[in-house]
Amino acid sequence: MKLSVAIPESSLSDESLKIDKTRKISVLARACAIFKIETIYVYQEGNNKQDGNLMVMILKYLETPQFLRRRLFAKVNDLKFAGVLQPLRIPSHVTPANPKKISKGDVREGIVVSVKGKRFVDVGINQLIPFFGKTSVGKRVTVQFKEGHPNFSIKEISRSEAPEYWGYTVKERANLFSLLSEWKGNIILTSRKGKTATKEQIAKYTKSDQPTLVVFGSPEKGIHEILGGKMKNVQNAKSLNFFPNQATQTVRLEEALLGTLSILNAQTTS
């Protein structure tokens, strides 16, 4: 099952300190990495643009391999508490620095650099590899080795071509309705007002070949309140309650995300 999630900019409104907001984003990122989320959509909701920018920045920062971060991210206030972030244990981050351990077929993340008018890719092995792909200088790129050590040769590939889960992408959307309107696939709206999520209902999504978008509301507003009258115009969507025993109390987003993805994953692997 190909899963993506949508979370609002206002997801951080229940935290007042930036360090706590940073920790919360770290939990969200790890949950998405553990359950192999393809795309995290951050949609605008309320007057929370500053929180939205913080969330997008840190989600992208965490998904970037450590050896690339200093070159791709400037020293900005949004990364002030980067020291509290927990690393993502995904294959794109666990790569050897020893060039002798690189073999044909291996996939790496790198950054395109220019030396004397020629383009190369730095993949973190203290040796630049000639590059003939389309990605411009200074940009991050995913490459696969056509030849390993010592005669390195690479080709540019898309993240979906990697043999293992290679991390999530982060995209911003102006509002939830526009995101749902353009989504091509199944939509699960997580809501206390939805029907209790049964194994039979979940199985319809986990066995589907269509991509599935799991949508979450904010600490103050559920999805029904966010969409309002536009709710009836959303196609291919099902409103489900994954926590019926907690219907009278607010479930924190990080708990809802972890719990919902755990339930979907358990159904997928059963």
Short mmCIF file of C-alpha atoms in Angstrom, two decimals:
data_model
loop_
_atom_site.label_atom_id
_atom_site.label_comp_id
_atom_site.label_asym_id
_atom_site.label_seq_id
_atom_site.Cartn_x
_atom_site.Cartn_y
_atom_site.Cartn_z
CA MET A 1 0.00 0.00 0.00
CA LYS A 2 1.35 3.42 -0.99
CA LEU A 3 0.65 5.81 1.85
CA SER A 4 0.87 9.59 2.12
CA VAL A 5 -0.31 11.82 4.96
CA ALA A 6 -1.73 15.33 5.22
CA ILE A 7 -1.24 17.40 8.36
CA PRO A 8 -2.18 21.04 9.01
CA GLU A 9 0.14 23.93 9.80
CA SER A 10 -1.79 24.29 13.05
CA SER A 11 -0.57 20.87 14.23
CA LEU A 12 1.92 22.62 16.51
CA SER A 13 -0.56 25.02 18.10
CA ASP A 14 -0.72 22.97 21.30
CA GLU A 15 2.99 23.65 21.96
CA SER A 16 4.16 27.11 23.02
CA LEU A 17 7.96 26.72 22.97
CA LYS A 18 9.95 26.25 19.78
CA ILE A 19 12.02 23.46 21.32
CA ASP A 20 8.81 21.51 22.07
CA LYS A 21 7.50 22.19 18.57
CA THR A 22 10.80 20.88 17.22
CA ARG A 23 10.55 17.69 19.30
CA LYS A 24 6.98 17.13 18.09
CA ILE A 25 8.02 17.45 14.45
CA SER A 26 10.81 14.95 15.11
CA VAL A 27 8.27 12.41 16.39
CA LEU A 28 6.07 12.96 13.33
CA ALA A 29 9.03 12.52 11.00
CA ARG A 30 10.16 9.28 12.65
CA ALA A 31 6.65 7.84 12.51
CA CYS A 32 6.40 8.66 8.81
CA ALA A 33 9.80 7.08 8.14
CA ILE A 34 9.00 3.94 10.14
CA PHE A 35 5.79 3.38 8.19
CA LYS A 36 7.35 4.28 4.83
CA ILE A 37 5.23 7.32 4.03
CA GLU A 38 5.80 8.56 0.49
CA THR A 39 4.73 12.20 0.83
CA ILE A 40 3.94 14.45 3.80
CA TYR A 41 1.56 17.23 2.75
CA VAL A 42 1.51 20.26 5.04
CA TYR A 43 -1.66 22.21 4.37
CA GLN A 44 -2.56 25.72 5.51
CA GLU A 45 -5.16 25.97 8.25
CA GLY A 46 -5.74 29.05 10.36
CA ASN A 47 -3.12 31.74 10.94
CA ASN A 48 -0.17 29.42 11.54
CA LYS A 49 2.24 30.20 8.68
CA GLN A 50 5.22 30.49 11.04
CA ASP A 51 4.56 27.02 12.45
CA GLY A 52 4.03 25.72 8.94
CA ASN A 53 7.40 27.03 7.81
CA LEU A 54 9.04 25.47 10.87
CA MET A 55 7.41 22.12 10.19
CA VAL A 56 8.38 22.04 6.51
CA MET A 57 11.96 23.08 7.27
CA ILE A 58 12.55 20.46 9.97
CA LEU A 59 10.78 17.65 8.09
CA LYS A 60 13.03 18.29 5.08
CA TYR A 61 16.10 18.67 7.29
CA LEU A 62 15.49 15.34 9.02
CA GLU A 63 14.94 13.51 5.74
CA THR A 64 18.26 14.82 4.37
CA PRO A 65 21.31 12.59 5.02
CA GLN A 66 23.54 14.17 7.65
CA PHE A 67 26.59 14.69 5.43
CA LEU A 68 24.51 16.87 3.09
CA ARG A 69 22.79 19.07 5.67
CA ARG A 70 25.45 21.74 6.12
CA ARG A 71 25.59 22.32 2.38
CA LEU A 72 21.84 22.35 1.79
CA PHE A 73 20.61 24.20 4.88
CA ALA A 74 21.78 27.61 6.05
CA LYS A 75 22.03 28.49 9.74
CA VAL A 76 18.53 29.73 10.44
CA ASN A 77 16.49 30.25 13.59
CA ASP A 78 14.10 27.43 12.69
CA LEU A 79 16.98 24.99 13.16
CA LYS A 80 18.04 26.48 16.49
CA PHE A 81 17.09 23.30 18.37
CA ALA A 82 18.25 20.80 15.76
CA GLY A 83 20.26 19.09 18.50
CA VAL A 84 17.10 17.55 19.97
CA LEU A 85 16.09 15.91 16.69
CA GLN A 86 16.21 12.13 16.55
CA PRO A 87 17.80 10.65 13.40
CA LEU A 88 15.77 8.71 10.87
CA ARG A 89 17.02 5.16 10.47
CA ILE A 90 16.36 4.76 6.78
CA PRO A 91 18.64 3.24 4.11
CA SER A 92 19.45 6.60 2.51
CA HIS A 93 21.04 7.71 5.79
CA VAL A 94 22.92 4.50 6.60
CA THR A 95 25.54 4.50 3.87
CA PRO A 96 29.26 3.66 4.19
CA ALA A 97 31.88 6.39 3.77
CA ASN A 98 34.45 3.82 2.65
CA PRO A 99 34.51 3.90 -1.19
CA LYS A 100 35.72 0.28 -1.33
CA LYS A 101 32.36 -0.84 0.07
CA ILE A 102 30.39 0.63 -2.81
CA SER A 103 29.25 -1.90 -5.42
CA LYS A 104 27.38 -1.89 -8.69
CA GLY A 105 23.67 -1.23 -8.10
CA ASP A 106 24.15 0.68 -4.83
CA VAL A 107 22.02 3.81 -4.43
CA ARG A 108 23.25 6.98 -2.76
CA GLU A 109 22.16 10.54 -2.10
CA GLY A 110 24.52 13.29 -3.14
CA ILE A 111 24.89 16.91 -4.14
CA VAL A 112 25.86 18.14 -7.59
CA VAL A 113 29.04 20.27 -7.61
CA SER A 114 31.04 22.01 -10.32
CA VAL A 115 34.80 21.77 -10.67
CA LYS A 116 36.54 23.60 -13.54
CA GLY A 117 33.34 23.71 -15.55
CA LYS A 118 32.55 20.02 -15.16
CA ARG A 119 29.82 18.53 -12.99
CA PHE A 120 30.36 15.92 -10.32
CA VAL A 121 28.38 14.38 -7.46
CA ASP A 122 29.61 14.33 -3.87
CA VAL A 123 28.17 11.18 -2.24
CA GLY A 124 30.14 11.46 0.99
CA ILE A 125 33.15 9.27 0.17
CA ASN A 126 35.80 12.02 -0.21
CA GLN A 127 35.84 11.35 -3.93
CA LEU A 128 33.84 13.19 -6.58
CA ILE A 129 32.02 11.12 -9.19
CA PRO A 130 31.53 12.47 -12.76
CA PHE A 131 27.88 13.40 -13.36
CA PHE A 132 25.95 13.69 -16.63
CA GLY A 133 22.37 13.91 -15.29
CA LYS A 134 19.84 16.74 -15.45
CA THR A 135 20.02 18.02 -11.84
CA SER A 136 21.66 21.44 -11.56
CA VAL A 137 24.70 22.39 -9.47
CA GLY A 138 24.00 22.78 -5.75
CA LYS A 139 20.97 20.50 -5.79
CA ARG A 140 20.46 17.16 -4.11
CA VAL A 141 20.28 14.10 -6.35
CA THR A 142 19.66 10.36 -6.07
CA VAL A 143 22.14 8.24 -8.02
CA GLN A 144 22.75 4.57 -8.66
CA PHE A 145 26.19 3.13 -9.31
CA LYS A 146 26.60 1.50 -12.72
CA GLU A 147 30.12 0.53 -11.68
CA GLY A 148 31.52 0.22 -8.18
CA HIS A 149 35.01 0.61 -6.78
CA PRO A 150 37.44 1.61 -8.21
CA ASN A 151 35.98 2.74 -11.57
CA PHE A 152 32.93 4.62 -10.32
CA SER A 153 30.14 5.36 -12.78
CA ILE A 154 26.68 6.60 -11.84
CA LYS A 155 23.29 7.43 -13.28
CA GLU A 156 20.60 9.70 -11.94
CA ILE A 157 17.42 7.92 -10.79
CA SER A 158 14.15 8.86 -9.13
CA ARG A 159 13.61 8.03 -5.49
CA SER A 160 10.92 5.52 -6.46
CA GLU A 161 13.55 3.51 -8.37
CA ALA A 162 15.55 2.82 -5.20
CA PRO A 163 15.31 -0.86 -4.17
CA GLU A 164 14.41 0.10 -0.58
CA TYR A 165 12.32 2.78 1.09
CA TRP A 166 14.30 5.93 0.44
CA GLY A 167 12.49 8.49 2.57
CA TYR A 168 9.53 10.84 2.27
CA THR A 169 9.07 14.05 0.31
CA VAL A 170 7.48 17.18 1.78
CA LYS A 171 4.96 19.32 -0.12
CA GLU A 172 2.94 22.36 0.88
CA ARG A 173 -0.68 23.01 -0.07
CA ALA A 174 -2.74 26.20 0.21
CA ASN A 175 -5.68 24.41 1.83
CA LEU A 176 -7.03 20.96 2.52
CA PHE A 177 -9.87 21.04 0.00
CA SER A 178 -7.55 21.81 -2.94
CA LEU A 179 -5.30 18.92 -1.90
CA LEU A 180 -8.22 16.49 -1.68
CA SER A 181 -9.64 17.69 -5.00
CA GLU A 182 -6.42 16.96 -6.87
CA TRP A 183 -5.63 13.66 -5.14
CA LYS A 184 -5.80 10.65 -7.43
CA GLY A 185 -6.56 7.69 -5.20
CA ASN A 186 -8.20 6.75 -1.91
CA ILE A 187 -8.67 9.20 0.97
CA ILE A 188 -9.04 8.36 4.65
CA LEU A 189 -10.27 11.26 6.79
CA THR A 190 -9.38 10.53 10.42
CA SER A 191 -12.16 11.91 12.60
CA ARG A 192 -13.97 11.33 15.88
CA LYS A 193 -17.16 11.86 13.87
CA GLY A 194 -16.33 9.08 11.46
CA LYS A 195 -17.43 5.45 11.52
CA THR A 196 -15.36 3.09 13.64
CA ALA A 197 -12.49 1.73 11.56
CA THR A 198 -13.03 -2.02 11.23
CA LYS A 199 -10.63 -4.60 9.84
CA GLU A 200 -12.93 -5.06 6.85
CA GLN A 201 -12.96 -1.34 6.05
CA ILE A 202 -9.22 -0.97 6.45
CA ALA A 203 -8.60 -4.03 4.28
CA LYS A 204 -10.26 -2.25 1.34
CA TYR A 205 -7.45 0.31 1.46
CA THR A 206 -4.53 -1.95 2.30
CA LYS A 207 -5.38 -4.28 -0.59
CA SER A 208 -5.95 -1.48 -3.08
CA ASP A 209 -3.46 -0.69 -5.83
CA GLN A 210 -4.42 2.99 -5.59
CA PRO A 211 -2.34 5.36 -3.43
CA THR A 212 -3.99 6.29 -0.14
CA LEU A 213 -3.91 9.70 1.56
CA VAL A 214 -4.48 9.71 5.33
CA VAL A 215 -5.68 13.13 6.51
CA PHE A 216 -5.37 14.54 10.02
CA GLY A 217 -6.99 17.57 11.62
CA SER A 218 -5.56 20.07 14.10
CA PRO A 219 -5.65 20.19 17.92
CA GLU A 220 -8.47 22.76 17.75
CA LYS A 221 -10.37 21.67 14.65
CA GLY A 222 -11.33 18.31 13.25
CA ILE A 223 -11.46 17.67 9.51
CA HIS A 224 -15.22 18.23 9.39
CA GLU A 225 -14.76 21.71 10.88
CA ILE A 226 -11.84 22.50 8.60
CA LEU A 227 -13.69 21.51 5.41
CA GLY A 228 -17.10 22.79 6.48
CA GLY A 229 -19.68 22.69 3.68
CA LYS A 230 -17.05 21.46 1.20
CA MET A 231 -16.99 18.10 2.94
CA LYS A 232 -19.78 16.75 0.71
CA ASN A 233 -17.76 17.60 -2.42
CA VAL A 234 -14.77 15.44 -1.52
CA GLN A 235 -14.58 12.36 -3.75
CA ASN A 236 -13.28 8.85 -2.90
CA ALA A 237 -13.09 9.74 0.80
CA LYS A 238 -14.11 7.81 3.90
CA SER A 239 -14.31 9.32 7.37
CA LEU A 240 -13.01 6.80 9.91
CA ASN A 241 -12.51 6.86 13.67
CA PHE A 242 -9.42 4.85 14.62
CA PHE A 243 -9.82 5.61 18.33
CA PRO A 244 -13.52 5.11 19.20
CA ASN A 245 -12.75 4.57 22.89
CA GLN A 246 -11.27 8.08 23.08
CA ALA A 247 -14.05 9.85 21.21
CA THR A 248 -14.70 12.25 24.11
CA GLN A 249 -11.13 13.49 24.42
CA THR A 250 -8.56 15.03 22.12
CA VAL A 251 -5.88 12.72 20.77
CA ARG A 252 -2.56 14.49 20.18
CA LEU A 253 -1.46 14.48 16.55
CA GLU A 254 1.73 12.53 17.17
CA GLU A 255 -0.30 9.85 19.00
CA ALA A 256 -2.97 9.82 16.30
CA LEU A 257 -0.39 9.52 13.53
CA LEU A 258 1.52 6.71 15.22
CA GLY A 259 -1.64 4.87 16.20
CA THR A 260 -3.36 5.18 12.82
CA LEU A 261 -0.30 4.15 10.81
CA SER A 262 0.30 1.24 13.20
CA ILE A 263 -3.23 -0.03 12.61
CA LEU A 264 -2.92 0.30 8.84
CA ASN A 265 0.48 -1.39 8.87
CA ALA A 266 -0.76 -4.27 11.04
CA GLN A 267 -3.62 -4.87 8.62
CA THR A 268 -1.23 -4.72 5.64
CA THR A 269 1.15 -7.33 7.09
CA SER A 270 -1.51 -9.65 8.51
#
